[in-house]
Amino acid sequence: QVQLVESGGGLVQAGGSLRLACVASGGTFSNYVMGWFRQAPGKEREFVAAKSWSPISTYYADSVKGRFTISRNKDKSTVYLQMNSLKSEDTAVYYCAANRILSTLPRYDYMGQGTQVTVSS
């Protein structure tokens, strides 16, 4: 059974940093696009970042470009989201996701349970 388990969320002051991690298990993810979405209270779930392996490509939402970095480990089963210069508007539940193709829509094949990120101003 495929599982995506996120970790690393928490409370941080504005301007601070957090690193989220997502471990994928129960399948082979070497050819999957791995990404992150987030959902703030009262808002739709939105795309944050994604990384494909073949070809190697990385995509970011405009709102996080230059502040967030997505990366994967060598066996491609773990994906990270380094978040710097955090703002209060980054407060949301962050979801790890895996899909066969790149998409910015939150309809990935697999999605984790989420980890809360709260940025205090």
Short mmCIF file of N, CA, C and O in Angstrom, two decimals:
data_model
loop_
_atom_site.label_atom_id
_atom_site.label_comp_id
_atom_site.label_asym_id
_atom_site.label_seq_id
_atom_site.Cartn_x
_atom_site.Cartn_y
_atom_site.Cartn_z
N GLN A 1 0.84 -1.19 0.00
CA GLN A 1 0.00 0.00 0.00
C GLN A 1 0.88 1.24 0.00
O GLN A 1 1.77 1.39 0.82
N VAL A 2 0.60 2.14 -0.93
CA VAL A 2 1.39 3.36 -1.04
C VAL A 2 1.08 4.29 0.12
O VAL A 2 -0.07 4.50 0.49
N GLN A 3 2.15 4.83 0.70
CA GLN A 3 2.00 5.82 1.77
C GLN A 3 2.97 6.96 1.55
O GLN A 3 4.12 6.74 1.17
N LEU A 4 2.50 8.16 1.78
CA LEU A 4 3.34 9.35 1.81
C LEU A 4 3.19 9.95 3.19
O LEU A 4 2.08 10.26 3.61
N VAL A 5 4.31 10.09 3.89
CA VAL A 5 4.26 10.59 5.26
C VAL A 5 5.13 11.84 5.37
O VAL A 5 6.34 11.79 5.15
N GLU A 6 4.47 12.95 5.71
CA GLU A 6 5.17 14.22 5.84
C GLU A 6 5.64 14.43 7.28
O GLU A 6 5.03 13.92 8.23
N SER A 7 6.69 15.22 7.41
CA SER A 7 7.17 15.63 8.72
C SER A 7 7.87 16.98 8.59
O SER A 7 8.16 17.42 7.47
N GLY A 8 8.13 17.61 9.74
CA GLY A 8 8.90 18.85 9.73
C GLY A 8 8.10 20.12 9.91
O GLY A 8 8.67 21.21 10.00
N GLY A 9 6.79 20.00 9.95
CA GLY A 9 5.98 21.19 10.15
C GLY A 9 6.13 21.73 11.56
O GLY A 9 6.71 21.08 12.44
N GLY A 10 5.60 22.93 11.79
CA GLY A 10 5.67 23.51 13.12
C GLY A 10 5.37 24.98 13.11
O GLY A 10 4.85 25.51 12.12
N LEU A 11 5.72 25.63 14.21
CA LEU A 11 5.50 27.06 14.37
C LEU A 11 6.83 27.78 14.20
O LEU A 11 7.84 27.40 14.81
N VAL A 12 6.83 28.82 13.39
CA VAL A 12 8.06 29.57 13.13
C VAL A 12 7.70 31.05 13.00
O VAL A 12 6.58 31.38 12.57
N GLN A 13 8.63 31.91 13.35
CA GLN A 13 8.39 33.34 13.19
C GLN A 13 8.59 33.75 11.74
O GLN A 13 9.35 33.11 10.99
N ALA A 14 7.95 34.82 11.36
CA ALA A 14 8.12 35.35 10.01
C ALA A 14 9.60 35.64 9.76
O ALA A 14 10.30 36.15 10.64
N GLY A 15 10.06 35.26 8.56
CA GLY A 15 11.46 35.42 8.22
C GLY A 15 12.29 34.18 8.52
O GLY A 15 13.44 34.08 8.08
N GLY A 16 11.70 33.25 9.24
CA GLY A 16 12.41 32.03 9.60
C GLY A 16 12.34 30.97 8.52
O GLY A 16 11.84 31.21 7.41
N SER A 17 12.84 29.78 8.87
CA SER A 17 12.92 28.68 7.90
C SER A 17 12.40 27.39 8.51
O SER A 17 12.44 27.20 9.73
N LEU A 18 11.90 26.53 7.64
CA LEU A 18 11.52 25.17 8.00
C LEU A 18 11.88 24.26 6.84
O LEU A 18 11.89 24.68 5.68
N ARG A 19 12.13 23.00 7.18
CA ARG A 19 12.37 22.01 6.14
C ARG A 19 11.39 20.87 6.33
O ARG A 19 11.40 20.19 7.35
N LEU A 20 10.55 20.68 5.33
CA LEU A 20 9.60 19.58 5.34
C LEU A 20 10.21 18.37 4.64
O LEU A 20 10.98 18.52 3.69
N ALA A 21 9.85 17.20 5.10
CA ALA A 21 10.28 15.96 4.46
C ALA A 21 9.07 15.08 4.21
O ALA A 21 8.09 15.13 4.94
N CYS A 22 9.17 14.27 3.17
CA CYS A 22 8.10 13.34 2.84
C CYS A 22 8.74 12.02 2.43
O CYS A 22 9.54 11.99 1.49
N VAL A 23 8.38 10.97 3.13
CA VAL A 23 8.89 9.65 2.79
C VAL A 23 7.80 8.85 2.10
O VAL A 23 6.69 8.71 2.64
N ALA A 24 8.13 8.35 0.93
CA ALA A 24 7.19 7.54 0.16
C ALA A 24 7.52 6.07 0.32
O ALA A 24 8.68 5.69 0.25
N SER A 25 6.52 5.25 0.49
CA SER A 25 6.74 3.81 0.63
C SER A 25 5.60 3.05 -0.02
O SER A 25 4.55 3.61 -0.34
N GLY A 26 5.85 1.76 -0.24
CA GLY A 26 4.80 0.91 -0.79
C GLY A 26 4.74 0.91 -2.30
O GLY A 26 3.79 0.37 -2.88
N GLY A 27 5.72 1.50 -2.94
CA GLY A 27 5.72 1.54 -4.40
C GLY A 27 7.07 1.98 -4.92
O GLY A 27 8.00 2.22 -4.15
N THR A 28 7.16 2.09 -6.23
CA THR A 28 8.39 2.56 -6.87
C THR A 28 8.13 3.96 -7.41
O THR A 28 7.27 4.13 -8.28
N PHE A 29 8.87 4.92 -6.92
CA PHE A 29 8.57 6.31 -7.25
C PHE A 29 9.62 6.95 -8.14
O PHE A 29 9.59 8.15 -8.35
N SER A 30 10.52 6.14 -8.69
CA SER A 30 11.62 6.70 -9.46
C SER A 30 11.12 7.47 -10.69
O SER A 30 11.75 8.41 -11.13
N ASN A 31 9.98 7.09 -11.24
CA ASN A 31 9.47 7.77 -12.43
C ASN A 31 8.30 8.69 -12.11
O ASN A 31 7.66 9.21 -13.03
N TYR A 32 8.03 8.89 -10.85
CA TYR A 32 6.92 9.74 -10.45
C TYR A 32 7.38 11.19 -10.28
O TYR A 32 8.51 11.45 -9.86
N VAL A 33 6.48 12.09 -10.57
CA VAL A 33 6.65 13.49 -10.16
C VAL A 33 6.29 13.56 -8.68
O VAL A 33 5.26 13.02 -8.25
N MET A 34 7.15 14.19 -7.89
CA MET A 34 6.87 14.39 -6.46
C MET A 34 6.66 15.88 -6.24
O MET A 34 7.41 16.71 -6.76
N GLY A 35 5.64 16.21 -5.48
CA GLY A 35 5.34 17.62 -5.31
C GLY A 35 4.78 17.95 -3.95
O GLY A 35 4.59 17.06 -3.10
N TRP A 36 4.55 19.23 -3.76
CA TRP A 36 3.97 19.74 -2.52
C TRP A 36 2.79 20.66 -2.87
O TRP A 36 2.88 21.46 -3.81
N PHE A 37 1.73 20.51 -2.10
CA PHE A 37 0.59 21.41 -2.16
C PHE A 37 0.36 21.96 -0.76
O PHE A 37 0.91 21.45 0.21
N ARG A 38 -0.45 23.00 -0.67
CA ARG A 38 -0.80 23.53 0.64
C ARG A 38 -2.24 24.02 0.63
O ARG A 38 -2.78 24.37 -0.42
N GLN A 39 -2.83 24.04 1.83
CA GLN A 39 -4.19 24.52 1.96
C GLN A 39 -4.31 25.32 3.24
O GLN A 39 -4.09 24.81 4.34
N ALA A 40 -4.64 26.59 3.06
CA ALA A 40 -4.86 27.49 4.19
C ALA A 40 -6.34 27.44 4.58
O ALA A 40 -7.19 27.09 3.74
N PRO A 41 -6.66 27.80 5.81
CA PRO A 41 -8.07 27.77 6.25
C PRO A 41 -8.96 28.60 5.34
O PRO A 41 -8.64 29.76 5.02
N GLY A 42 -10.04 27.99 4.88
CA GLY A 42 -11.00 28.70 4.04
C GLY A 42 -10.58 28.88 2.60
O GLY A 42 -11.26 29.56 1.84
N LYS A 43 -9.46 28.27 2.21
CA LYS A 43 -8.97 28.43 0.84
C LYS A 43 -8.85 27.08 0.14
O LYS A 43 -8.85 26.04 0.78
N GLU A 44 -8.74 27.16 -1.19
CA GLU A 44 -8.55 25.94 -1.97
C GLU A 44 -7.13 25.42 -1.79
O GLU A 44 -6.20 26.18 -1.51
N ARG A 45 -6.97 24.13 -2.00
CA ARG A 45 -5.64 23.56 -1.98
C ARG A 45 -4.88 24.07 -3.21
O ARG A 45 -5.41 24.06 -4.34
N GLU A 46 -3.63 24.50 -3.02
CA GLU A 46 -2.89 25.08 -4.12
C GLU A 46 -1.52 24.43 -4.30
O GLU A 46 -0.91 23.93 -3.34
N PHE A 47 -1.05 24.50 -5.53
CA PHE A 47 0.25 23.96 -5.88
C PHE A 47 1.35 24.81 -5.28
O PHE A 47 1.27 26.04 -5.26
N VAL A 48 2.41 24.14 -4.79
CA VAL A 48 3.56 24.84 -4.24
C VAL A 48 4.79 24.57 -5.10
O VAL A 48 5.44 25.50 -5.58
N ALA A 49 5.13 23.30 -5.28
CA ALA A 49 6.34 22.95 -6.03
C ALA A 49 6.26 21.49 -6.44
O ALA A 49 5.54 20.69 -5.83
N ALA A 50 7.03 21.16 -7.49
CA ALA A 50 7.09 19.77 -7.94
C ALA A 50 8.42 19.52 -8.62
O ALA A 50 9.03 20.44 -9.18
N LYS A 51 8.85 18.26 -8.55
CA LYS A 51 10.12 17.88 -9.17
C LYS A 51 9.93 16.58 -9.92
O LYS A 51 9.46 15.60 -9.36
N SER A 52 10.27 16.60 -11.20
CA SER A 52 10.23 15.38 -11.99
C SER A 52 11.65 14.88 -12.20
O SER A 52 12.60 15.65 -12.14
N TRP A 53 11.75 13.58 -12.46
CA TRP A 53 13.08 12.99 -12.58
C TRP A 53 13.46 12.71 -14.03
O TRP A 53 14.62 12.65 -14.38
N SER A 54 12.46 12.53 -14.87
CA SER A 54 12.75 12.20 -16.26
C SER A 54 11.76 12.92 -17.17
O SER A 54 10.64 12.45 -17.36
N PRO A 55 12.15 14.08 -17.75
CA PRO A 55 13.43 14.75 -17.56
C PRO A 55 13.48 15.45 -16.20
O PRO A 55 12.46 15.64 -15.55
N ILE A 56 14.68 15.80 -15.79
CA ILE A 56 14.84 16.49 -14.51
C ILE A 56 14.33 17.92 -14.66
O ILE A 56 14.85 18.71 -15.43
N SER A 57 13.27 18.21 -13.94
CA SER A 57 12.67 19.55 -14.00
C SER A 57 12.11 19.90 -12.63
O SER A 57 11.67 19.02 -11.89
N THR A 58 12.11 21.17 -12.37
CA THR A 58 11.57 21.66 -11.10
C THR A 58 10.64 22.83 -11.38
O THR A 58 10.93 23.67 -12.23
N TYR A 59 9.53 22.85 -10.68
CA TYR A 59 8.52 23.88 -10.90
C TYR A 59 8.08 24.46 -9.56
O TYR A 59 7.95 23.73 -8.57
N TYR A 60 7.83 25.75 -9.55
CA TYR A 60 7.40 26.43 -8.34
C TYR A 60 6.22 27.35 -8.62
O TYR A 60 6.12 27.93 -9.71
N ALA A 61 5.38 27.50 -7.63
CA ALA A 61 4.35 28.54 -7.70
C ALA A 61 5.04 29.89 -7.60
O ALA A 61 6.07 30.03 -6.92
N ASP A 62 4.50 30.89 -8.26
CA ASP A 62 5.11 32.21 -8.24
C ASP A 62 5.26 32.74 -6.82
O ASP A 62 6.22 33.44 -6.50
N SER A 63 4.33 32.40 -5.97
CA SER A 63 4.32 32.93 -4.60
C SER A 63 5.49 32.42 -3.75
O SER A 63 5.79 33.01 -2.71
N VAL A 64 6.14 31.33 -4.19
CA VAL A 64 7.23 30.78 -3.37
C VAL A 64 8.58 30.79 -4.10
O VAL A 64 9.60 30.43 -3.50
N LYS A 65 8.60 31.21 -5.34
CA LYS A 65 9.85 31.23 -6.10
C LYS A 65 10.89 32.09 -5.39
O LYS A 65 10.60 33.18 -4.93
N GLY A 66 12.10 31.56 -5.31
CA GLY A 66 13.17 32.29 -4.67
C GLY A 66 13.23 32.08 -3.17
O GLY A 66 14.22 32.46 -2.52
N ARG A 67 12.18 31.50 -2.59
CA ARG A 67 12.17 31.27 -1.14
C ARG A 67 12.13 29.78 -0.79
O ARG A 67 12.69 29.36 0.22
N PHE A 68 11.45 28.99 -1.61
CA PHE A 68 11.31 27.56 -1.36
C PHE A 68 12.15 26.77 -2.35
O PHE A 68 12.31 27.17 -3.51
N THR A 69 12.67 25.62 -1.88
CA THR A 69 13.44 24.73 -2.75
C THR A 69 12.98 23.30 -2.53
O THR A 69 12.94 22.82 -1.39
N ILE A 70 12.63 22.64 -3.63
CA ILE A 70 12.23 21.23 -3.55
C ILE A 70 13.41 20.37 -3.99
O ILE A 70 14.13 20.73 -4.93
N SER A 71 13.61 19.26 -3.31
CA SER A 71 14.69 18.36 -3.68
C SER A 71 14.28 16.92 -3.36
O SER A 71 13.32 16.69 -2.61
N ARG A 72 15.00 15.99 -3.96
CA ARG A 72 14.73 14.57 -3.73
C ARG A 72 16.03 13.87 -3.40
O ARG A 72 17.09 14.26 -3.90
N ASN A 73 15.95 12.82 -2.62
CA ASN A 73 17.17 12.07 -2.35
C ASN A 73 17.45 11.12 -3.51
O ASN A 73 16.67 11.00 -4.46
N LYS A 74 18.61 10.46 -3.46
CA LYS A 74 19.08 9.68 -4.61
C LYS A 74 18.14 8.57 -5.01
O LYS A 74 17.97 8.29 -6.19
N ASP A 75 17.55 7.89 -4.04
CA ASP A 75 16.65 6.80 -4.43
C ASP A 75 15.25 7.31 -4.74
O ASP A 75 14.35 6.53 -5.04
N LYS A 76 15.07 8.64 -4.67
CA LYS A 76 13.86 9.32 -5.09
C LYS A 76 12.63 8.99 -4.26
O LYS A 76 11.52 9.34 -4.65
N SER A 77 12.83 8.35 -3.12
CA SER A 77 11.68 8.01 -2.30
C SER A 77 11.41 9.05 -1.22
O SER A 77 10.40 8.96 -0.52
N THR A 78 12.30 10.01 -1.08
CA THR A 78 12.12 11.07 -0.10
C THR A 78 12.23 12.41 -0.82
O THR A 78 13.14 12.62 -1.61
N VAL A 79 11.29 13.27 -0.54
CA VAL A 79 11.30 14.60 -1.13
C VAL A 79 11.27 15.62 0.00
O VAL A 79 10.64 15.40 1.05
N TYR A 80 11.98 16.71 -0.20
CA TYR A 80 12.10 17.75 0.81
C TYR A 80 11.56 19.08 0.26
O TYR A 80 11.56 19.31 -0.94
N LEU A 81 11.14 19.91 1.18
CA LEU A 81 10.77 21.27 0.82
C LEU A 81 11.44 22.20 1.82
O LEU A 81 11.05 22.26 2.99
N GLN A 82 12.50 22.87 1.37
CA GLN A 82 13.18 23.85 2.20
C GLN A 82 12.46 25.18 2.03
O GLN A 82 12.36 25.68 0.91
N MET A 83 11.98 25.73 3.14
CA MET A 83 11.20 26.96 3.08
C MET A 83 11.95 28.04 3.87
O MET A 83 12.16 27.91 5.08
N ASN A 84 12.38 29.07 3.15
CA ASN A 84 13.10 30.19 3.77
C ASN A 84 12.27 31.46 3.66
O ASN A 84 11.34 31.54 2.87
N SER A 85 12.66 32.45 4.45
CA SER A 85 11.97 33.75 4.43
C SER A 85 10.47 33.58 4.53
O SER A 85 9.71 34.16 3.74
N LEU A 86 10.05 32.79 5.47
CA LEU A 86 8.63 32.47 5.59
C LEU A 86 7.81 33.71 5.95
O LEU A 86 8.25 34.60 6.69
N LYS A 87 6.60 33.74 5.41
CA LYS A 87 5.67 34.84 5.62
C LYS A 87 4.40 34.28 6.28
O LYS A 87 4.11 33.09 6.17
N SER A 88 3.63 35.16 6.86
CA SER A 88 2.40 34.71 7.52
C SER A 88 1.46 34.05 6.51
O SER A 88 0.73 33.11 6.85
N GLU A 89 1.50 34.51 5.27
CA GLU A 89 0.62 33.91 4.25
C GLU A 89 1.06 32.52 3.80
O GLU A 89 0.37 31.87 3.02
N ASP A 90 2.20 32.06 4.30
CA ASP A 90 2.62 30.68 4.04
C ASP A 90 1.97 29.70 5.02
O ASP A 90 2.11 28.48 4.87
N THR A 91 1.27 30.23 6.01
CA THR A 91 0.59 29.37 6.98
C THR A 91 -0.44 28.50 6.29
O THR A 91 -1.32 29.00 5.59
N ALA A 92 -0.31 27.18 6.46
CA ALA A 92 -1.20 26.24 5.78
C ALA A 92 -0.84 24.82 6.22
O ALA A 92 0.19 24.60 6.86
N VAL A 93 -1.68 23.90 5.83
CA VAL A 93 -1.32 22.49 5.91
C VAL A 93 -0.63 22.14 4.60
O VAL A 93 -1.16 22.42 3.52
N TYR A 94 0.54 21.54 4.69
CA TYR A 94 1.33 21.20 3.51
C TYR A 94 1.22 19.70 3.25
O TYR A 94 1.41 18.88 4.15
N TYR A 95 0.93 19.38 1.99
CA TYR A 95 0.71 18.00 1.58
C TYR A 95 1.76 17.57 0.57
O TYR A 95 2.03 18.28 -0.41
N CYS A 96 2.32 16.41 0.80
CA CYS A 96 3.21 15.78 -0.17
C CYS A 96 2.36 15.00 -1.16
O CYS A 96 1.32 14.43 -0.78
N ALA A 97 2.79 14.93 -2.41
CA ALA A 97 1.99 14.25 -3.42
C ALA A 97 2.88 13.59 -4.47
O ALA A 97 4.00 14.05 -4.72
N ALA A 98 2.37 12.54 -5.07
CA ALA A 98 3.10 11.83 -6.12
C ALA A 98 2.15 11.56 -7.29
O ALA A 98 0.99 11.19 -7.08
N ASN A 99 2.68 11.75 -8.50
CA ASN A 99 1.84 11.59 -9.69
C ASN A 99 2.68 11.12 -10.86
O ASN A 99 3.88 11.37 -10.91
N ARG A 100 2.01 10.50 -11.84
CA ARG A 100 2.76 10.01 -12.99
C ARG A 100 3.14 11.14 -13.95
O ARG A 100 4.10 11.00 -14.71
N ILE A 101 2.36 12.21 -13.94
CA ILE A 101 2.68 13.34 -14.80
C ILE A 101 2.68 14.61 -13.97
O ILE A 101 2.06 14.68 -12.91
N LEU A 102 3.35 15.62 -14.49
CA LEU A 102 3.38 16.90 -13.80
C LEU A 102 2.04 17.60 -13.96
O LEU A 102 1.49 17.68 -15.04
N SER A 103 1.55 18.12 -12.85
CA SER A 103 0.32 18.91 -12.88
C SER A 103 0.36 19.87 -11.70
O SER A 103 0.95 19.57 -10.67
N THR A 104 -0.27 21.00 -11.89
CA THR A 104 -0.40 21.94 -10.78
C THR A 104 -1.77 21.82 -10.11
O THR A 104 -2.08 22.58 -9.20
N LEU A 105 -2.56 20.87 -10.56
CA LEU A 105 -3.86 20.63 -9.94
C LEU A 105 -3.72 19.61 -8.83
O LEU A 105 -2.96 18.64 -8.96
N PRO A 106 -4.44 19.78 -7.74
CA PRO A 106 -4.31 18.87 -6.58
C PRO A 106 -5.02 17.56 -6.78
O PRO A 106 -5.81 17.13 -5.93
N ARG A 107 -4.78 16.91 -7.91
CA ARG A 107 -5.43 15.62 -8.22
C ARG A 107 -4.38 14.57 -8.49
O ARG A 107 -4.48 13.83 -9.46
N TYR A 108 -3.37 14.56 -7.65
CA TYR A 108 -2.29 13.60 -7.82
C TYR A 108 -2.75 12.20 -7.46
O TYR A 108 -3.71 12.00 -6.70
N ASP A 109 -2.04 11.20 -7.98
CA ASP A 109 -2.37 9.81 -7.70
C ASP A 109 -2.34 9.52 -6.20
O ASP A 109 -3.17 8.76 -5.69
N TYR A 110 -1.36 10.08 -5.53
CA TYR A 110 -1.21 9.84 -4.10
C TYR A 110 -0.95 11.15 -3.38
O TYR A 110 -0.27 12.04 -3.91
N MET A 111 -1.47 11.27 -2.18
CA MET A 111 -1.26 12.47 -1.38
C MET A 111 -1.20 12.08 0.09
O MET A 111 -1.94 11.19 0.53
N GLY A 112 -0.31 12.72 0.84
CA GLY A 112 -0.16 12.42 2.26
C GLY A 112 -1.25 13.06 3.10
O GLY A 112 -2.16 13.71 2.58
N GLN A 113 -1.10 12.91 4.40
CA GLN A 113 -2.10 13.44 5.33
C GLN A 113 -1.86 14.90 5.69
O GLN A 113 -2.74 15.55 6.23
N GLY A 114 -0.68 15.39 5.41
CA GLY A 114 -0.40 16.80 5.63
C GLY A 114 0.35 17.08 6.92
O GLY A 114 0.27 16.31 7.89
N THR A 115 1.05 18.19 6.94
CA THR A 115 1.74 18.67 8.12
C THR A 115 1.49 20.17 8.23
O THR A 115 1.55 20.89 7.24
N GLN A 116 1.20 20.62 9.44
CA GLN A 116 0.83 22.02 9.65
C GLN A 116 2.07 22.89 9.74
O GLN A 116 3.02 22.59 10.47
N VAL A 117 2.02 23.99 9.00
CA VAL A 117 3.05 25.03 9.09
C VAL A 117 2.35 26.32 9.52
O VAL A 117 1.40 26.76 8.85
N THR A 118 2.81 26.89 10.61
CA THR A 118 2.24 28.14 11.10
C THR A 118 3.34 29.18 11.23
O THR A 118 4.35 28.94 11.90
N VAL A 119 3.15 30.31 10.55
CA VAL A 119 4.14 31.38 10.57
C VAL A 119 3.54 32.55 11.34
O VAL A 119 2.50 33.10 10.94
N SER A 120 4.18 32.91 12.43
CA SER A 120 3.67 34.02 13.24
C SER A 120 4.34 35.32 12.82
O SER A 120 5.53 35.35 12.51
N SER A 121 3.53 36.37 12.81
CA SER A 121 4.08 37.67 12.36
C SER A 121 4.49 38.52 13.55
O SER A 121 4.26 38.17 14.69
#
